[in-house]
Short mmCIF file of C-alpha atoms in Angstrom, two decimals:
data_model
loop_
_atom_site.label_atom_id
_atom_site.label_comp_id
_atom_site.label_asym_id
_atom_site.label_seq_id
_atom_site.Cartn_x
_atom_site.Cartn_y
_atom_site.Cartn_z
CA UNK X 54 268.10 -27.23 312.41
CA UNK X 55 270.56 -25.25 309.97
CA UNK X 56 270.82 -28.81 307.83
CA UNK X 57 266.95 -28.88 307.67
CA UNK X 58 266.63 -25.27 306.63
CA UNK X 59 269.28 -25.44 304.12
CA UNK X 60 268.09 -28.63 302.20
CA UNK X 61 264.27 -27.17 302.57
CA UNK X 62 265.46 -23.85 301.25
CA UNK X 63 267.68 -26.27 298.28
CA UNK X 64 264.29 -28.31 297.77
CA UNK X 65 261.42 -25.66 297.12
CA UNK X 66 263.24 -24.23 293.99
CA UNK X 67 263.99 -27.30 292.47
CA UNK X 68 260.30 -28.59 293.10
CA UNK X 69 258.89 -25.44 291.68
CA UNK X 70 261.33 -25.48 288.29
CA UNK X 71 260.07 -29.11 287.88
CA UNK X 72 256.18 -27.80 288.25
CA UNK X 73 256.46 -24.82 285.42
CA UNK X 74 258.70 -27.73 283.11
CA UNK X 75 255.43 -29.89 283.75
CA UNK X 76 253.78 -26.96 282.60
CA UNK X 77 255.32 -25.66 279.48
CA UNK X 78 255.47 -29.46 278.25
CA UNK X 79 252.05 -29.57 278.61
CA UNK X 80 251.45 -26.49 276.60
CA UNK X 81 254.31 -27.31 273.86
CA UNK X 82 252.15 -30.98 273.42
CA UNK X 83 248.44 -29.02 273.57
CA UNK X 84 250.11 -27.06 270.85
CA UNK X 85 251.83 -29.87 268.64
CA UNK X 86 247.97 -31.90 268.68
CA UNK X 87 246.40 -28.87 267.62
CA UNK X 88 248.76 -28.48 264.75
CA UNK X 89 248.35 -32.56 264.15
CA UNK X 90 244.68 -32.03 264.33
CA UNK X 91 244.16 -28.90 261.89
CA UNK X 92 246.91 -30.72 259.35
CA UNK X 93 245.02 -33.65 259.47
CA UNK X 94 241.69 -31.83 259.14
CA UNK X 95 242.71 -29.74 255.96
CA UNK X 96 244.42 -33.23 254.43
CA UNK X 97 240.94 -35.15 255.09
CA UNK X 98 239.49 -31.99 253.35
CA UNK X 99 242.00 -31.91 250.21
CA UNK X 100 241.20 -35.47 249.84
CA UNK X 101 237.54 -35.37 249.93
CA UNK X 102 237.70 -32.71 247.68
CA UNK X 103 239.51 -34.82 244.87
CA UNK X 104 237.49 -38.11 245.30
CA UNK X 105 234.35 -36.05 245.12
CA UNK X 106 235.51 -34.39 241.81
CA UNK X 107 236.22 -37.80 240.11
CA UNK X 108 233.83 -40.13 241.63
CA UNK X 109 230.16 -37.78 242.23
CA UNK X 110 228.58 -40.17 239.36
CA UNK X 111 229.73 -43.48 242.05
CA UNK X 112 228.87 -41.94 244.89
CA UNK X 113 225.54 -41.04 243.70
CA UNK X 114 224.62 -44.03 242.60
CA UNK X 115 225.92 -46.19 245.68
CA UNK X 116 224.25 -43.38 247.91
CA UNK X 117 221.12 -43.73 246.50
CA UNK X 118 221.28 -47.41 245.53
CA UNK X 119 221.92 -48.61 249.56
CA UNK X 120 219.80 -46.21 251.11
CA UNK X 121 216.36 -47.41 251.64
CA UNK X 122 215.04 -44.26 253.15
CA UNK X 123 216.02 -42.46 250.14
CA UNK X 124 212.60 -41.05 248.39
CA UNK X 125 212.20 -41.88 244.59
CA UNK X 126 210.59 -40.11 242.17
CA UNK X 127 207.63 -42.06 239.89
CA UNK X 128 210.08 -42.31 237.03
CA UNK X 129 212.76 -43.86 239.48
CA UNK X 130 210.10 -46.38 240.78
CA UNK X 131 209.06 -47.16 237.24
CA UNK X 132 212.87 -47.78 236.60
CA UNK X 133 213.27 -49.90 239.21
CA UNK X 134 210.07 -51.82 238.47
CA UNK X 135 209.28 -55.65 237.18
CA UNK X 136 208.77 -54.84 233.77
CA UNK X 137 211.55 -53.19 233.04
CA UNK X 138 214.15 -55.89 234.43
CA UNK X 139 212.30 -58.53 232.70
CA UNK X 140 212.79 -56.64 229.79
CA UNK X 141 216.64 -56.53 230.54
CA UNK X 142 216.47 -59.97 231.23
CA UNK X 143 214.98 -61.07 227.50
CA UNK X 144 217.97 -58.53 226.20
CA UNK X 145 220.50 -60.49 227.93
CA UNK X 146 219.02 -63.50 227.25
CA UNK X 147 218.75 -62.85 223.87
CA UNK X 148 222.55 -61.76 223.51
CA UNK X 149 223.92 -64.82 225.68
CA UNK X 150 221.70 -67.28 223.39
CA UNK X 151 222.48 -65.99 219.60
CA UNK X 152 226.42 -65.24 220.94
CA UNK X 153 226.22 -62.14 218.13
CA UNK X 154 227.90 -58.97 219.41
CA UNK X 155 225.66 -56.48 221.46
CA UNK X 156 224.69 -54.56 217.81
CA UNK X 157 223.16 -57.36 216.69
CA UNK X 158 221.59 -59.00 219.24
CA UNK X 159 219.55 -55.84 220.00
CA UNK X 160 217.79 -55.21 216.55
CA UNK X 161 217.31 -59.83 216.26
CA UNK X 162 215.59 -59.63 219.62
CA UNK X 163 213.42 -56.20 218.31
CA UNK X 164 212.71 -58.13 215.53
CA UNK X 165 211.37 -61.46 217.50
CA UNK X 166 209.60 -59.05 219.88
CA UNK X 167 207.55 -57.35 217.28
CA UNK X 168 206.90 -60.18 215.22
CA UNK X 169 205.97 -62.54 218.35
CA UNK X 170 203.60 -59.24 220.06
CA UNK X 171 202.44 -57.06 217.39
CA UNK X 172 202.39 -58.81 214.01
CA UNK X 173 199.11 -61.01 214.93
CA UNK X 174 197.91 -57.71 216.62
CA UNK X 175 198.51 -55.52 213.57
CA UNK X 176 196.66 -58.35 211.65
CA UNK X 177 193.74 -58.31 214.00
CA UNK X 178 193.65 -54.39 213.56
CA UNK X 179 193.06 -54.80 210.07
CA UNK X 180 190.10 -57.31 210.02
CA UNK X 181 188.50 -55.29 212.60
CA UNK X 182 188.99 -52.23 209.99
CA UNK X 183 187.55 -54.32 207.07
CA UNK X 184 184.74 -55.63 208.95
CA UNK X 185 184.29 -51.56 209.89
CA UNK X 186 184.46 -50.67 206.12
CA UNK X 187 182.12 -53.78 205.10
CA UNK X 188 179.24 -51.95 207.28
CA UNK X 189 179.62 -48.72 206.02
CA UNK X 190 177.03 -48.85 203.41
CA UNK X 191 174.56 -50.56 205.92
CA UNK X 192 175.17 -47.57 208.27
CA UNK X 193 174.55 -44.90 205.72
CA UNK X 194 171.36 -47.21 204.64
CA UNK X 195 169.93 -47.17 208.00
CA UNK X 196 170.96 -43.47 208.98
CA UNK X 197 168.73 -42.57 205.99
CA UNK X 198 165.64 -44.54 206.71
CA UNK X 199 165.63 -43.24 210.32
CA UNK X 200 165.96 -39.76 209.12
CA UNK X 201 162.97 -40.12 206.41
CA UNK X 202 160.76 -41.92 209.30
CA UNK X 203 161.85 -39.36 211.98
CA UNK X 204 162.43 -35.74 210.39
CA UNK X 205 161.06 -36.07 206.42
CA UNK X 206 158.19 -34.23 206.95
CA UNK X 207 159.70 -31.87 209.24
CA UNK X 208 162.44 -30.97 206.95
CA UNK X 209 160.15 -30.22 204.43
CA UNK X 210 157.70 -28.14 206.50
CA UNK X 211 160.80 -26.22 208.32
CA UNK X 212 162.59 -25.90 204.65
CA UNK X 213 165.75 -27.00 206.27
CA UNK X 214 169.28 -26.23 204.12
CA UNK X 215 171.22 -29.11 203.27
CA UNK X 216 173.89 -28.41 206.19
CA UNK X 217 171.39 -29.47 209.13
CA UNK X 218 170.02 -32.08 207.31
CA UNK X 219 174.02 -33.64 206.67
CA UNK X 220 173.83 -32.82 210.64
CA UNK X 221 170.98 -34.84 211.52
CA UNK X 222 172.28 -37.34 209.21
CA UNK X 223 175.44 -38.27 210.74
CA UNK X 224 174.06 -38.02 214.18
CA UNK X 225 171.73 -40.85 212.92
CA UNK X 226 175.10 -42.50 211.31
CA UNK X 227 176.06 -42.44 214.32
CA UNK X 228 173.51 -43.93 216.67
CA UNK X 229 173.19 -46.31 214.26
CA UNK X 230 176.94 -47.34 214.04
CA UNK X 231 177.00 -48.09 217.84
CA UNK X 232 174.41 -50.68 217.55
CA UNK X 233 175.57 -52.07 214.23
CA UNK X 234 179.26 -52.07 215.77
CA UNK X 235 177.71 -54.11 219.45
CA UNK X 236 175.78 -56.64 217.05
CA UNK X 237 178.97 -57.67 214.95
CA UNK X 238 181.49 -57.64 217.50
CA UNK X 239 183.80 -55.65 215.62
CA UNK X 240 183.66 -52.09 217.88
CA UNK X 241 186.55 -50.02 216.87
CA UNK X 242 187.66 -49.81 220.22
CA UNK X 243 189.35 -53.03 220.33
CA UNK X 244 191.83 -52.01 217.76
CA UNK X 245 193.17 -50.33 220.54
CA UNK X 246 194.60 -53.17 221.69
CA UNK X 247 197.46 -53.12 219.49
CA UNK X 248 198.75 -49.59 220.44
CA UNK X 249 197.72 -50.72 224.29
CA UNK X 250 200.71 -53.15 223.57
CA UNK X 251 203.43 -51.86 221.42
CA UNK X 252 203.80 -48.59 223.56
CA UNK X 253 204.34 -50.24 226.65
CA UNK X 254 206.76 -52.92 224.97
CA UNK X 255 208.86 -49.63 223.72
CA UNK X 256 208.68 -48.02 226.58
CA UNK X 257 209.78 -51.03 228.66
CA UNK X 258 212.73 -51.98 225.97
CA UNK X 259 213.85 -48.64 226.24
CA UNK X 260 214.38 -47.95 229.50
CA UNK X 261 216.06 -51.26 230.52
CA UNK X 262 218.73 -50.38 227.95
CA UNK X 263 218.76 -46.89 229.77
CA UNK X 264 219.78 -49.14 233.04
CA UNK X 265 222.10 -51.29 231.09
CA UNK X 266 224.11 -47.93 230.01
CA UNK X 267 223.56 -46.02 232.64
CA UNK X 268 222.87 -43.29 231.23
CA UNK X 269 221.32 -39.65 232.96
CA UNK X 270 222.83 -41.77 236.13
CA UNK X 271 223.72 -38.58 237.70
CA UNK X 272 220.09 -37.29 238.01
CA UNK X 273 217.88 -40.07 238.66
CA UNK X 274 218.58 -43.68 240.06
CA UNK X 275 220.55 -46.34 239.02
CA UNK X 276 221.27 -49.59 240.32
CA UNK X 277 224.73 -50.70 239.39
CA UNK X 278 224.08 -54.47 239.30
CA UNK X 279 221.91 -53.39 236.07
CA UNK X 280 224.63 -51.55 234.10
CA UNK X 281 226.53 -53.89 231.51
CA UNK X 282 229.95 -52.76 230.63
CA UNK X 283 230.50 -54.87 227.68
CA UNK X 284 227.79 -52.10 225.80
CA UNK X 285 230.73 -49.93 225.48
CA UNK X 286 232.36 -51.81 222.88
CA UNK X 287 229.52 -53.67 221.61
CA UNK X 288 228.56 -51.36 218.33
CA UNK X 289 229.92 -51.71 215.15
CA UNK X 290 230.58 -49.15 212.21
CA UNK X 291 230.86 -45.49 213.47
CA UNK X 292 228.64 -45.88 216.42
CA UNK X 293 231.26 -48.32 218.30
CA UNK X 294 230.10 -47.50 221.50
CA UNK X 295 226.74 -47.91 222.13
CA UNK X 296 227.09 -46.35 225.93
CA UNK X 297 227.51 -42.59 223.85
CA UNK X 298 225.40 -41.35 221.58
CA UNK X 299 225.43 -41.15 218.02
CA UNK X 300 228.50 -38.98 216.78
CA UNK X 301 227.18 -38.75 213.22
CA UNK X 302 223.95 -38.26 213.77
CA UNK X 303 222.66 -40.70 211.41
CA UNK X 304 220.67 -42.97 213.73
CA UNK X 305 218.76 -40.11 215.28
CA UNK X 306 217.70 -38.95 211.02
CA UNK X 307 216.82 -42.34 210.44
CA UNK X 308 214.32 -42.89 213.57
CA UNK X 309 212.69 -39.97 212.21
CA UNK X 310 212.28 -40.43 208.84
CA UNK X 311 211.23 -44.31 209.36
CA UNK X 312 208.54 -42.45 211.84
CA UNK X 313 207.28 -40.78 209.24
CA UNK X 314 206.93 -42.72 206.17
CA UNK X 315 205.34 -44.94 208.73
CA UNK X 316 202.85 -42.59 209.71
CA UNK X 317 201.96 -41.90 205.13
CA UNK X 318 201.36 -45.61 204.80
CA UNK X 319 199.18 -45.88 208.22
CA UNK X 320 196.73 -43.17 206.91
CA UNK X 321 196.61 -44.67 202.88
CA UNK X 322 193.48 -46.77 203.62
CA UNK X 323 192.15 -43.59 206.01
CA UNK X 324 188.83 -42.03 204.86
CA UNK X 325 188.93 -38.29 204.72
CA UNK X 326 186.08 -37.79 207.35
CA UNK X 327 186.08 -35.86 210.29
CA UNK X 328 189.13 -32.87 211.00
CA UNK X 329 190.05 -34.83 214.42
CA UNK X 330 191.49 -38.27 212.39
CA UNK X 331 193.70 -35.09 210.67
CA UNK X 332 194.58 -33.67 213.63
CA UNK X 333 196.07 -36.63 215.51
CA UNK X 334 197.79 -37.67 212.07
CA UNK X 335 199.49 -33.84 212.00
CA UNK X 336 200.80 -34.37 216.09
CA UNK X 337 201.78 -37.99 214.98
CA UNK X 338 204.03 -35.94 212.28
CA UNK X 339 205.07 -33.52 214.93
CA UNK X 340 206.48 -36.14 217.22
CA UNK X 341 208.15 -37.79 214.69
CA UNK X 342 210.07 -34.70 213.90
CA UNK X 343 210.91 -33.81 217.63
CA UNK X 344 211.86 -37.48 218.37
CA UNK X 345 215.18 -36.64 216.10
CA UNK X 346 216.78 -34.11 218.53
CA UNK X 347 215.90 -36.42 222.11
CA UNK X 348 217.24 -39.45 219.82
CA UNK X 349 220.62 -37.93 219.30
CA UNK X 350 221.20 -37.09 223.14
CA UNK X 351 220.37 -40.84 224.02
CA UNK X 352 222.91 -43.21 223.70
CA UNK X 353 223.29 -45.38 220.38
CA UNK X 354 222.06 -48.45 221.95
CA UNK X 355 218.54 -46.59 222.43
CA UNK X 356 218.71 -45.11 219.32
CA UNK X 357 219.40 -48.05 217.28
CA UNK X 358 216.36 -50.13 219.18
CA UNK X 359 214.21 -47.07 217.85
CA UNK X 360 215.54 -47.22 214.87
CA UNK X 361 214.93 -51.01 214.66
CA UNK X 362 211.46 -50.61 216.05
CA UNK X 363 210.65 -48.47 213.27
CA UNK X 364 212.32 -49.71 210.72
CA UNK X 365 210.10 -53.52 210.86
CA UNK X 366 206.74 -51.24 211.82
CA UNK X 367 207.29 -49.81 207.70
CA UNK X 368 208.14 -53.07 206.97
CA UNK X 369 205.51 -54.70 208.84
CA UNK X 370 202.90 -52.50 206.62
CA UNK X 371 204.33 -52.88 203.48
CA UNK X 372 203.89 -56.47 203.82
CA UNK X 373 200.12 -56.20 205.32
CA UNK X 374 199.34 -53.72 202.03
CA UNK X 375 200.56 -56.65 199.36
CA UNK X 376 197.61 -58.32 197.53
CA UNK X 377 198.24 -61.80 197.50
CA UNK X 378 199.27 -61.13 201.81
CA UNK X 379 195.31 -59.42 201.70
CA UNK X 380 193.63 -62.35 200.00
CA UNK X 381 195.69 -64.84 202.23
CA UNK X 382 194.76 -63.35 205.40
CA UNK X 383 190.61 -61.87 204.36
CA UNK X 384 191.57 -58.86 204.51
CA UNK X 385 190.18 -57.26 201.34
CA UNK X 386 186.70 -55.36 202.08
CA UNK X 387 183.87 -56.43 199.74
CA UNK X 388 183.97 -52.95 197.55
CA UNK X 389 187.41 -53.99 196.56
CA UNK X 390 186.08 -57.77 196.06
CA UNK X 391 183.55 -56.45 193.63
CA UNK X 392 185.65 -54.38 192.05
CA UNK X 393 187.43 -57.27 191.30
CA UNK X 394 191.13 -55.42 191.73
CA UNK X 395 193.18 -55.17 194.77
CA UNK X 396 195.10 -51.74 194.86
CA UNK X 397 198.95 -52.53 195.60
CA UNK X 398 201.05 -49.75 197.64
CA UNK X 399 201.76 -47.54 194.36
CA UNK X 400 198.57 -47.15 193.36
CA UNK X 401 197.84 -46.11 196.60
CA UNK X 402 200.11 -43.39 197.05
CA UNK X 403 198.88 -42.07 193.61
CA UNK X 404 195.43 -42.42 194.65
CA UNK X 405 196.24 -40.76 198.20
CA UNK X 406 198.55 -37.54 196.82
CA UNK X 407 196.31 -36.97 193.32
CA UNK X 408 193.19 -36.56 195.35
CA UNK X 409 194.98 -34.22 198.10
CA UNK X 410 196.61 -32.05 195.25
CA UNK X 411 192.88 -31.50 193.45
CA UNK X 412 191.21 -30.78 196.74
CA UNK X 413 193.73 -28.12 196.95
CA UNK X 414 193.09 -26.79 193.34
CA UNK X 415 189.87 -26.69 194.39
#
């Protein structure tokens, strides 16, 4: 009984020092994975914190390029739409088949694009304006009979002044313009049709180069297969880069001067008519003054497709304004044909500017 006792009392301290050694390991290891934990927490953190500073632009674009539940705006849709990767697609296609550097391949396929689209549109603008200006004097003749059947006696009776009477004139011009315009076929709506075409080809060309440099990537959407990184040493001169924009500026000035000398030799042939032909010609004037500033925060390969663009639309009506390109194509109106002389670009401007500068005087 005194052996029991003895080992009993020798076992229950030992049993209990083992039980609080259990107990303060456990603690010390709770600790030391707490510490692991938080260290590994605030590392994650430091880390994130880096990538996030140098790749946001990446993770954007991978973000919102993989995500299908991701809303898009109308401009993102319309960046991500048929038309403009087709228009990419003649770019590349362009650049892979001449082998010319990225410079050059951009303002030869402007160049085809304009001349294959708009050229026989720009041509069929111009016969529909001749065959406009050959019934002109079969308008007036009709607007003049109507008035003399309709409101000659009436005029006279009512003593009207001469400003109603030019009012009830042109209304008549005009009634009988609509019918002469629906028997001829020539209704100057369907000039339209050029303007219906080159704005959507610029608008489609320059958006797929805004893919292809990814430029503004970190506020809208951009897919990465569309970027091409060969743009960023494809320029030549001082714009070598044609991912940044312009450093001189001198692309930017260009697109809006070649705007507006554009804009002069569109509205030589213009009648002085109505204030609303004035009024669009003054905005057109505007825009090509404003364009200057958004040109030089786009990047040069934009810019230099604008300038391009603009650039064969003054040469494109240079060459429509020659004489022997008129008489080749019928598209001399029969008051010139009587006339018997063909008025070239210089005696156009003269005409244009001398007339404008004694209307002033006056």
């Amino acid at each position: 009984m005194m052996l029991r006792s003895c080992s009993s009392q020798t076992i229950l301290p030992r049993f209990f020092l083992f039980k609080n050694n259990i107990s303060k390991y456990r603690i010390k290891a709770a600790n030391m994975s707490s510490l692991v934990s938080k260290r590994s927490i605030v590392c994650i953190r430091n880390e994130f914190k880096h990538t996030k500073h140098l790749c946001i632009s990446n993770s954007y674009m991978v973000k919102r390029s993989n995500s299908s539940e991701a809303s898009k705006s109308v401009y993102e849709h319309i960046l991500s739409s048929k038309p403009i990767h087709f228009a990419q697609s003649v770019l590349e296609y362009g650049h892979t088949i001449t082998g010319l550097p990225w410079w050059a391949s951009i303002a030869v396929t402007t160049v085809a694009l304009r001349a294959l689209l708009t050229l026989p549109l720009a041509i069929y603008y111009q016969k529909i304006q001749v065959r406009i200006e050959n019934l002109h004097p079969e308008i007036l003749h009709n607007a003049r009979v109507m008035f003399q059947q309709r409101f000659a006696s009436q005029a006279t009776q009512e003593k009207w002044n001469e400003a109603k009477m030019k009012k009830v004139i042109t209304k008549m011009m005009k009634n009988s313009a609509k019918q002469i315009y629906v028997r001829d076929n020539c209704h100057p709506a369907k000039a339209s049709i050029m303007i219906l075409t080159q704005i959507p080809l610029w608008i489609s060309v320059s958006l797929s180069l805004r893919n292809m440099t990814g430029a503004i990537s970190s506020n809208f959407y951009l897919d990465p297969n569309c970027v091409v990184p060969t743009l960023s040493d494809g320029g030549t001169l001082w714009f070598t880069n044609l991912v940044l924009p312009d450093p001189l500026y001198i692309l930017p000035l260009a697109v809006g001067l070649l705007n507006l000398i554009n804009i002069e030799l569109q509205t030589l042939n213009v009648r002085e008519g109505s204030k609303f032909p004035k009024l669009v010609t003054n905005m057109l004037r505007g825009l090509s003054i404003i364009i200057i500033p958004i040109a030089a925060y786009m990047p040069s390969a934009i810019t230099l497709y604008w300038m391009t663009s603009a650039s064969y639309s003054v040469a494109q009506n240079l060459f429509l304004k020659l004489p022997k390109v008129r008489l080749a194509l019928n598209l001399v109106p029969k008051s010139t044909m009587n006339d018997g002389q063909i008025k070239n670009i210089r005696t156009l401007i003269k005409d244009k500017y001398s007339t404008s500068k004694t209307n002033k005087v006056k």
